[in-house]
Tab-separated table of C-alpha atoms in Angstrom:
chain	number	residue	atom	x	y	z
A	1	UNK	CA	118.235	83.554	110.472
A	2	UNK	CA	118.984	86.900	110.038
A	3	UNK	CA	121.995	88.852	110.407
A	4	UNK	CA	122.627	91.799	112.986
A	5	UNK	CA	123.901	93.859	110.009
A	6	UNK	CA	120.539	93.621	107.922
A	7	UNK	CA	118.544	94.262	111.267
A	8	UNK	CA	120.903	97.292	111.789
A	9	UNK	CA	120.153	98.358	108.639
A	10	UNK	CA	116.565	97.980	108.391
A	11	UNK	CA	116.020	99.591	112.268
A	12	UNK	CA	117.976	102.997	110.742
A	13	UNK	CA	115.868	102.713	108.094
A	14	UNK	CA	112.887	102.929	110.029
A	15	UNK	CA	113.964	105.915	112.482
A	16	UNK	CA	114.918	108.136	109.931
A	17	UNK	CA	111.642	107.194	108.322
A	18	UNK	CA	109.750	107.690	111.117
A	19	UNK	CA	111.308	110.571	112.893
A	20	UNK	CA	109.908	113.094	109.676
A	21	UNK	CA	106.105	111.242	110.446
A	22	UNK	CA	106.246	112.225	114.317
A	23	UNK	CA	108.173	115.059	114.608
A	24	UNK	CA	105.694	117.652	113.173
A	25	UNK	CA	102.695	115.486	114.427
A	26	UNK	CA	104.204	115.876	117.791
A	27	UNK	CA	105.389	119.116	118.462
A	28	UNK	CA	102.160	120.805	115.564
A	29	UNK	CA	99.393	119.209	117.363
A	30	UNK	CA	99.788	120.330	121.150
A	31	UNK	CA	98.586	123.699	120.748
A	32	UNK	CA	96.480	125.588	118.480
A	33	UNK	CA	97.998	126.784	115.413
A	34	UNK	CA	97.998	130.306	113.974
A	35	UNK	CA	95.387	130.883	111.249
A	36	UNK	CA	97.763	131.836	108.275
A	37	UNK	CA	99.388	128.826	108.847
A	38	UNK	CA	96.402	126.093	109.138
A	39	UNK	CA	95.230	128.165	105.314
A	40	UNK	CA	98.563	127.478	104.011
A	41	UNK	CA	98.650	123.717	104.956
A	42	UNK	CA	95.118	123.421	103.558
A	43	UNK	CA	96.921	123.967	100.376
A	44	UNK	CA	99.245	121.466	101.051
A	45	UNK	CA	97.398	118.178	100.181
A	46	UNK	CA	96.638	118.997	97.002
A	47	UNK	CA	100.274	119.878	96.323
A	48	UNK	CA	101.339	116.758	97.231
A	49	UNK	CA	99.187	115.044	95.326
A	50	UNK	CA	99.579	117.049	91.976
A	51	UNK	CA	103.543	116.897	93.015
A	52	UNK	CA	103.761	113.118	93.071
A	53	UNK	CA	101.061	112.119	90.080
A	54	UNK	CA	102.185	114.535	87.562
A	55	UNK	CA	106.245	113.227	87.018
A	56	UNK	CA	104.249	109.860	87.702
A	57	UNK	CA	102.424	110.519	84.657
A	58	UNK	CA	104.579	111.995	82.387
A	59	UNK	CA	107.872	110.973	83.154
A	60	UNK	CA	109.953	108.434	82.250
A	61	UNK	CA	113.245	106.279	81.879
A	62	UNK	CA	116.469	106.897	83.137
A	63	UNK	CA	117.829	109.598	82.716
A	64	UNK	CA	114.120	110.794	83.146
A	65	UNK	CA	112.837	112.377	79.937
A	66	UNK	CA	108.743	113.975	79.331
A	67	UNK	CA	106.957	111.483	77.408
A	68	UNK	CA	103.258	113.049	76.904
A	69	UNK	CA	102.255	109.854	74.613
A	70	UNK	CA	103.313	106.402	77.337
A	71	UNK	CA	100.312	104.252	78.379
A	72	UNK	CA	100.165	106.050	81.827
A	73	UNK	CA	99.300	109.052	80.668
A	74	UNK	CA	96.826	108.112	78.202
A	75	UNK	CA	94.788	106.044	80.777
A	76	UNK	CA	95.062	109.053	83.104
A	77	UNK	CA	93.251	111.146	80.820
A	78	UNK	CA	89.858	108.830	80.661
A	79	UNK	CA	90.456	108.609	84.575
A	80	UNK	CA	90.415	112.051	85.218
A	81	UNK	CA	87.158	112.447	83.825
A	82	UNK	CA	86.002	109.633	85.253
A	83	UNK	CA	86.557	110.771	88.675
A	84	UNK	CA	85.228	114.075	87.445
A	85	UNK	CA	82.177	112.263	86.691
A	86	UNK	CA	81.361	110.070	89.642
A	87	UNK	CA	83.390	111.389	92.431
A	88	UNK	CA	84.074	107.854	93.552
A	89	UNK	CA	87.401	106.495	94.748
A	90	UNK	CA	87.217	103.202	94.421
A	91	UNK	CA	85.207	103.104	91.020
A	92	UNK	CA	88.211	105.390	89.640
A	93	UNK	CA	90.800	102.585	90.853
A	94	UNK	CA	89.202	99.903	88.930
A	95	UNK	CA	88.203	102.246	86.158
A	96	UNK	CA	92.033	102.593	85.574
A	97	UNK	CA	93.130	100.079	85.938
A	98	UNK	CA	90.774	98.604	83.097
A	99	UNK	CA	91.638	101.974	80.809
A	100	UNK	CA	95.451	101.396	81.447
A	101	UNK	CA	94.451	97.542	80.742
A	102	UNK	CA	93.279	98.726	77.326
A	103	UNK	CA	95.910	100.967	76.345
A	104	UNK	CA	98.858	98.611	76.996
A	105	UNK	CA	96.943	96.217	74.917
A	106	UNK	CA	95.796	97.699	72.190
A	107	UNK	CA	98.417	100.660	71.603
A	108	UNK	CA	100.998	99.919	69.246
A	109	UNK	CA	104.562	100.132	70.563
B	1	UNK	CA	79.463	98.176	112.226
B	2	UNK	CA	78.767	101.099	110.701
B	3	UNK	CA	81.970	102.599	111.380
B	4	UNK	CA	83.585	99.449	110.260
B	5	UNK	CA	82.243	99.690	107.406
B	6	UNK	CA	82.740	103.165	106.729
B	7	UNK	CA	86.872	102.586	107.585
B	8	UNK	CA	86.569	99.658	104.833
B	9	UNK	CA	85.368	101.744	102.470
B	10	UNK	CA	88.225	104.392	103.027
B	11	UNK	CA	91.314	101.947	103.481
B	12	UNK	CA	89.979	98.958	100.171
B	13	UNK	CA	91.434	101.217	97.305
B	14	UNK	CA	94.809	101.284	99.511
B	15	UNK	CA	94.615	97.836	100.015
B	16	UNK	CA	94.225	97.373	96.335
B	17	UNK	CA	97.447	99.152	95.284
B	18	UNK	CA	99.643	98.169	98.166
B	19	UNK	CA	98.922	94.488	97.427
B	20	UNK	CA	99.804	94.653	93.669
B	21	UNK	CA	103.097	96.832	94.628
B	22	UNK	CA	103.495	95.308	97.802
B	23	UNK	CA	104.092	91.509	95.979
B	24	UNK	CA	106.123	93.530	93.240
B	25	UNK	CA	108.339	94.580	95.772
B	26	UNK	CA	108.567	91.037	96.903
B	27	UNK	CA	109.415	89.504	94.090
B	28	UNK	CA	112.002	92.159	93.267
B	29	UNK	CA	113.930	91.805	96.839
B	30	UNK	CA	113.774	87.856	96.825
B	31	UNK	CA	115.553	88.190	92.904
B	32	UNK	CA	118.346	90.988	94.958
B	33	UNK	CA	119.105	88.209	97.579
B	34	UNK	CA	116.429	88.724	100.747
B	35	UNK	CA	114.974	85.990	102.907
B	36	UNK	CA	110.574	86.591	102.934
B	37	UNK	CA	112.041	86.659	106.666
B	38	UNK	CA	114.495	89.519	106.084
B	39	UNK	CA	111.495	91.297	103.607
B	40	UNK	CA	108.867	91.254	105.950
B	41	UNK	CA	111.188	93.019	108.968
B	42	UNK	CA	111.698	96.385	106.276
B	43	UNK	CA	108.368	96.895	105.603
B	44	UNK	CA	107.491	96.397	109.374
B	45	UNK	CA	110.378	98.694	110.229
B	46	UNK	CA	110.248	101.233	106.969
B	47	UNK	CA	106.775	101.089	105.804
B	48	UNK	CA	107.326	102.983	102.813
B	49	UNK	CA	107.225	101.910	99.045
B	50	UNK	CA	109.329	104.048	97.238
B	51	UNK	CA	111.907	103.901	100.048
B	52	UNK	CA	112.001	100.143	100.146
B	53	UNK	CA	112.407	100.040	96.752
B	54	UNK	CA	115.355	102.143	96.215
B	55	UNK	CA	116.807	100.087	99.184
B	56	UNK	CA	116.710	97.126	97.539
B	57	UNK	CA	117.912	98.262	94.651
B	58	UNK	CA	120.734	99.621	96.009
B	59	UNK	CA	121.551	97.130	98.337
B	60	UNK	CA	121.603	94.257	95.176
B	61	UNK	CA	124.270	97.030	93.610
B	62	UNK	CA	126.493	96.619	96.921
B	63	UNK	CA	125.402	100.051	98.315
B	64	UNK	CA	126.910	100.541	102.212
B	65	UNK	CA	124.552	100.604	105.142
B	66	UNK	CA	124.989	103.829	105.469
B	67	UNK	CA	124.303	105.256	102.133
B	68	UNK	CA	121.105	103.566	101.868
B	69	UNK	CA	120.043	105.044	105.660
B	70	UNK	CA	120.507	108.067	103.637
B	71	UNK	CA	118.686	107.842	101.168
B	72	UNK	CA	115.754	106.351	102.575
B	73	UNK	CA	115.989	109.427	104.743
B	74	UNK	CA	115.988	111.926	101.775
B	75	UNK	CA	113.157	109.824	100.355
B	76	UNK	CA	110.805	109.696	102.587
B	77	UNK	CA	111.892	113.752	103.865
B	78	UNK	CA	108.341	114.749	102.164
B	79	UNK	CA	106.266	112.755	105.206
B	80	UNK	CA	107.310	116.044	107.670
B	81	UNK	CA	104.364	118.137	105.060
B	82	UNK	CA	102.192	115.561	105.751
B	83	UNK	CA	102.414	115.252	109.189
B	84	UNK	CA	101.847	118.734	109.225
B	85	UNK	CA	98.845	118.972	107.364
B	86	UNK	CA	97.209	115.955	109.496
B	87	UNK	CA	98.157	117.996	112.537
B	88	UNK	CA	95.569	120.174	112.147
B	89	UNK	CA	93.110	117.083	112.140
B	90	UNK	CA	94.340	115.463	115.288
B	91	UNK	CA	94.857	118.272	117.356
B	92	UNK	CA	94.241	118.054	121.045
B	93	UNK	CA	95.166	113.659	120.572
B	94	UNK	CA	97.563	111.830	123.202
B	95	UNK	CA	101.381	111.503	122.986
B	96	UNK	CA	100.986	107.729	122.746
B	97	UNK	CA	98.083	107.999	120.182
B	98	UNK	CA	100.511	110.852	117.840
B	99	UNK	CA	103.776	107.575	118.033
B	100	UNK	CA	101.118	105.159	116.960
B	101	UNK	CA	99.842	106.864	114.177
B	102	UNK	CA	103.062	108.714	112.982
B	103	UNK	CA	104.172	105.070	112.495
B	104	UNK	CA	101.428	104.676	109.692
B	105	UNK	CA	101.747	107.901	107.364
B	106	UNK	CA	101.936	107.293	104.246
B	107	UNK	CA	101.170	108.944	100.834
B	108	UNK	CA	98.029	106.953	100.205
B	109	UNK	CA	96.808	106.574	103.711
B	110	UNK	CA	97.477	110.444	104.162
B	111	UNK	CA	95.653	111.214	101.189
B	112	UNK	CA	92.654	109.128	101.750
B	113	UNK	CA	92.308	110.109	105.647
B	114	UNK	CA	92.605	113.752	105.025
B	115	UNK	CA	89.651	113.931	102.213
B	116	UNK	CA	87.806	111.643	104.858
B	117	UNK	CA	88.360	114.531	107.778
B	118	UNK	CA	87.010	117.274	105.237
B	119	UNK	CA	84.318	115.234	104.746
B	120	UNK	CA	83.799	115.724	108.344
B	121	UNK	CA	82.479	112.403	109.532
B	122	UNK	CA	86.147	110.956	109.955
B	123	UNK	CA	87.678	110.627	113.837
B	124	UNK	CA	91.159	110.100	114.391
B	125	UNK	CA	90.886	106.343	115.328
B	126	UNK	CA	89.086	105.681	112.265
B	127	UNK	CA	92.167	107.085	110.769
B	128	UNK	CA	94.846	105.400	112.309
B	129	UNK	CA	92.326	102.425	111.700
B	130	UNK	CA	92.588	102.778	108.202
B	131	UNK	CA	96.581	103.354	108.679
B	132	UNK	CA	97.195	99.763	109.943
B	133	UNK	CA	94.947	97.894	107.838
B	134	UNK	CA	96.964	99.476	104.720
B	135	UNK	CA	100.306	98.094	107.095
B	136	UNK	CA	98.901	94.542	107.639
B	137	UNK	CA	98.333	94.461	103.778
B	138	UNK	CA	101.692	96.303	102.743
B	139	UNK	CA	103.347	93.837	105.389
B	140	UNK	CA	101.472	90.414	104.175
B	141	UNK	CA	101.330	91.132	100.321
B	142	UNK	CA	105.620	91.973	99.952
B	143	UNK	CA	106.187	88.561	102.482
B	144	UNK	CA	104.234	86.888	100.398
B	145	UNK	CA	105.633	88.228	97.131
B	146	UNK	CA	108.907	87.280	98.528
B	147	UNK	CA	107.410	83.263	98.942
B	148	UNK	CA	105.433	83.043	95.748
B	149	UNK	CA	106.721	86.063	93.614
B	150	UNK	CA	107.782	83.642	90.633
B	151	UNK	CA	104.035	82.629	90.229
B	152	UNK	CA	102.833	85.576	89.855
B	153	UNK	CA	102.676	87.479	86.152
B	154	UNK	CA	103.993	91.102	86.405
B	155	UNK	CA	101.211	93.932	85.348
B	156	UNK	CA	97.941	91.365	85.170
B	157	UNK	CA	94.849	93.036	84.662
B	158	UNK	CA	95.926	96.504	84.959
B	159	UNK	CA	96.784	96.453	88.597
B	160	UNK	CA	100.047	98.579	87.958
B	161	UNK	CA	98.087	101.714	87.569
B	162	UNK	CA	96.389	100.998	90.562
B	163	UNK	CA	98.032	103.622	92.950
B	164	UNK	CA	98.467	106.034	89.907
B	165	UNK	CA	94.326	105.272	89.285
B	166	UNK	CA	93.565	106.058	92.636
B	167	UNK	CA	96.101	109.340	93.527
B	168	UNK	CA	94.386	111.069	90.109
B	169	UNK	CA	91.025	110.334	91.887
B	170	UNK	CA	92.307	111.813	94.931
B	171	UNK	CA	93.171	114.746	93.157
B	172	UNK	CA	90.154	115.817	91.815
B	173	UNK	CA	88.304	114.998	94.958
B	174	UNK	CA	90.255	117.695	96.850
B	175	UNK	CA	90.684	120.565	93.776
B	176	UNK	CA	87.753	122.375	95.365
B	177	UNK	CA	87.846	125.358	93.744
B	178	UNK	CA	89.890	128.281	91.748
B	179	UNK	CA	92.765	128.328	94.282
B	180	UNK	CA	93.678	124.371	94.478
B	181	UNK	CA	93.809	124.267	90.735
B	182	UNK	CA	96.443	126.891	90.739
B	183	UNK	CA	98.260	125.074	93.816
B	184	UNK	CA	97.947	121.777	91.856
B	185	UNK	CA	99.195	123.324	88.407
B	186	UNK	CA	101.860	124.759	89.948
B	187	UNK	CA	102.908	121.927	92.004
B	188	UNK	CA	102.455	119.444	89.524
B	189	UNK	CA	104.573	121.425	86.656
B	190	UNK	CA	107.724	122.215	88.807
B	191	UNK	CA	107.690	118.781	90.181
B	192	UNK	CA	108.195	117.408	86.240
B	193	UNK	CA	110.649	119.646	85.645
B	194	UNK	CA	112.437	119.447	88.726
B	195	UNK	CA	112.489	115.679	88.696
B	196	UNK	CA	114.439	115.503	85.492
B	197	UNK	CA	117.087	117.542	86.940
B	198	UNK	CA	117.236	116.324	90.335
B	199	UNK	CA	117.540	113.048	91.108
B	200	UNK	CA	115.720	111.017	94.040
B	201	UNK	CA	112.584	112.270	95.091
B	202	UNK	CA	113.345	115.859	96.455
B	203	UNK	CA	111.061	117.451	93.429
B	204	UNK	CA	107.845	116.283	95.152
B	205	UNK	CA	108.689	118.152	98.583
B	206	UNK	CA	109.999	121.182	97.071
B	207	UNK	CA	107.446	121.283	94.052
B	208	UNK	CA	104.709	120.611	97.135
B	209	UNK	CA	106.367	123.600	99.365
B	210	UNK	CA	106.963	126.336	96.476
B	211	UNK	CA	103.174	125.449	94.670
B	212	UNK	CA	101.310	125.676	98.292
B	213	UNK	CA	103.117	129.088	99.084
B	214	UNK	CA	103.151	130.206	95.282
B	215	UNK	CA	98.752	129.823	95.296
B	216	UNK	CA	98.462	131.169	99.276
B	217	UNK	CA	100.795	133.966	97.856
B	218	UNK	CA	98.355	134.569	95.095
B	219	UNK	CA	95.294	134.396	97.500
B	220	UNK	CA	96.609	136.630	99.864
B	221	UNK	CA	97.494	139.103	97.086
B	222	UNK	CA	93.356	138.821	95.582
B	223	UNK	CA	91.815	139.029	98.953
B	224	UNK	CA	93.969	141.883	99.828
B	225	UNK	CA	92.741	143.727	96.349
B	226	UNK	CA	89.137	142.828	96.957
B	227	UNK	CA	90.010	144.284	100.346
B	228	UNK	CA	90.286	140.861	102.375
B	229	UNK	CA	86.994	140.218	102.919
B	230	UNK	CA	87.446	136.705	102.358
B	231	UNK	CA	90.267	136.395	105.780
């Protein structure tokens, strides 16, 4: 079965994961919060987003490097427009997939 | 069954990318040494890809217990932003409601809940709705890539990009205007450079923080020239 160690490991895994998901969920949504503040975190999703796609995009290897020209960032640039274009989530994940499909079979490496 | 169908919708194009990752990850901790048994308790307990990842890597390297707590912790550090941000959304919810649905933040299930909530027809148990289907999947798809993961071709049909596919997607679903495509350009160009100088994953929570306060920075300075009408 499994070991006391592993499950040791794998429960301080989890409360250090999940202490950063409650802790502002908590103690944020009791009361309501200034208006500054709600305009800045408006801003915040998008950051995210642009902050984990872009490196996920463009960079590589290790140690990480820019590469503009690697099959995910050719695909992204037919999904991006796609998306543009219909506005549809899960049309854009299949779409993609099928353009990164296409590059990583036809592009010569 | 409307609203069923409506959190099926939302929580499918998760689905999609946590399966393909989910038996990747599977396949990668059985090669490192871990029981399905053993695979299926971290993503119950952890619930995060990146994280579990990094884990496993390190733990097949003979990282200590502790080292690897830390890590995960630094990892997964950027989830306190999005808690914040979904705050706003579930203001006014129970204590017991907020620990359930802490437990199922994510990048993807954040991202697809909060463009749901701007939509304006989203609730909060839709939400945490679409937060444990996205678990069940994550949970089921790295067990069974720890049973079958030999069986299973790496990168068929695409379905690496899926997550990458689907965060683009996100990203021009939410760039509503002037001031989220400065916040995105600026967020998205420090977090390249930063991540080839820092290692780990610290560039996406400080790329996030400095490119959300860099564009309300910039806001605050137009309104206040056009004399703030706009506050």
């Amino acid at each position: 079965m499994v070991g006391i160690e592993y499950l040791l490991l794998v429960a301080g895994m989890g409360l250090v994961t999940y202490l950063p998901r409650w802790f502002p969920l908590f103690f944020l949504s009791r009361k309501p919060l200034p208006r500054w503040f709600i305009q800045w975190l408006e801003l915040i999703p998008v950051a995210i987003l642009s902050a984990l796609v872009l490196p996920d995009l463009l960079v590589a290897g290790d140690p990480r490097q820019i590469e503009w020209i690697q099959p995910k960032s050719l695909a992204a640039l037919p999904t991006f427009l796609f998306a543009a274009k219909t506005r549809s989530l899960g049309g854009t994940v299949l779409a993609g997939m099928l353009f990164y499909f296409l590059v990583e079979r036809f592009l010569p490496s | 069954m409307r609203i069923l169908k409506e959190v099926f919708e939302a929580a499918w194009p998760i689905c999609v990318g946590y399966f393909a990752i989910g038996v990747a990850f599977g396949v990668l901790a059985q090669k490192a040494g871990l029981k399905p048994l053993e695979i299926g308790l971290m993503s119950v307990f952890v619930f995060a890809g990146s994280a579990q990842f990094i884990a496993v890597s390190m733990l097949s390297s003979g990282a200590a217990a502790a080292s690897v707590i830390l890590t995960t912790f630094v990892v997964n550090i950027r989830h306190l932003l999005m808690s914040s941000s979904l705050a706003v959304h579930l203001n006014g919810c129970s204590r017991r409601f907020l620990f359930l649905y802490a437990y199922g933040i994510t990048d993807e299930s954040f991202a697809v809940n909060t463009m749901r909530f701007r939509e304006g027809r989203w609730n909060a148990y839709n939400a945490l709705a679409v937060n444990h289907i996205a678990n069940v999947v994550w949970v089921g798809s790295t067990v069974a890539g720890g049973f079958a993961g030999q069986f299973i071709p790496g990168g068929s049909f695409g379905i690496d990009y899926a997550l990458s596919a689907m965060f683009i997607s996100l990203l021009v679903l939410q760039t509503r205007g002037g001031i989220y495509v400065i916040t995105a350009i600026l967020a998205g160009g420090w977090s390249v450079l930063l991540s080839l100088f820092v290692p780990g994953n610290m560039h996406v929570i400080v790329a996030s923080l400095f490119g959300a306060t860099a564009a309300f920075g910039i806001r605050a300075f137009l309104d206040g020239q056009r004399g703030g009408s706009r506050w």
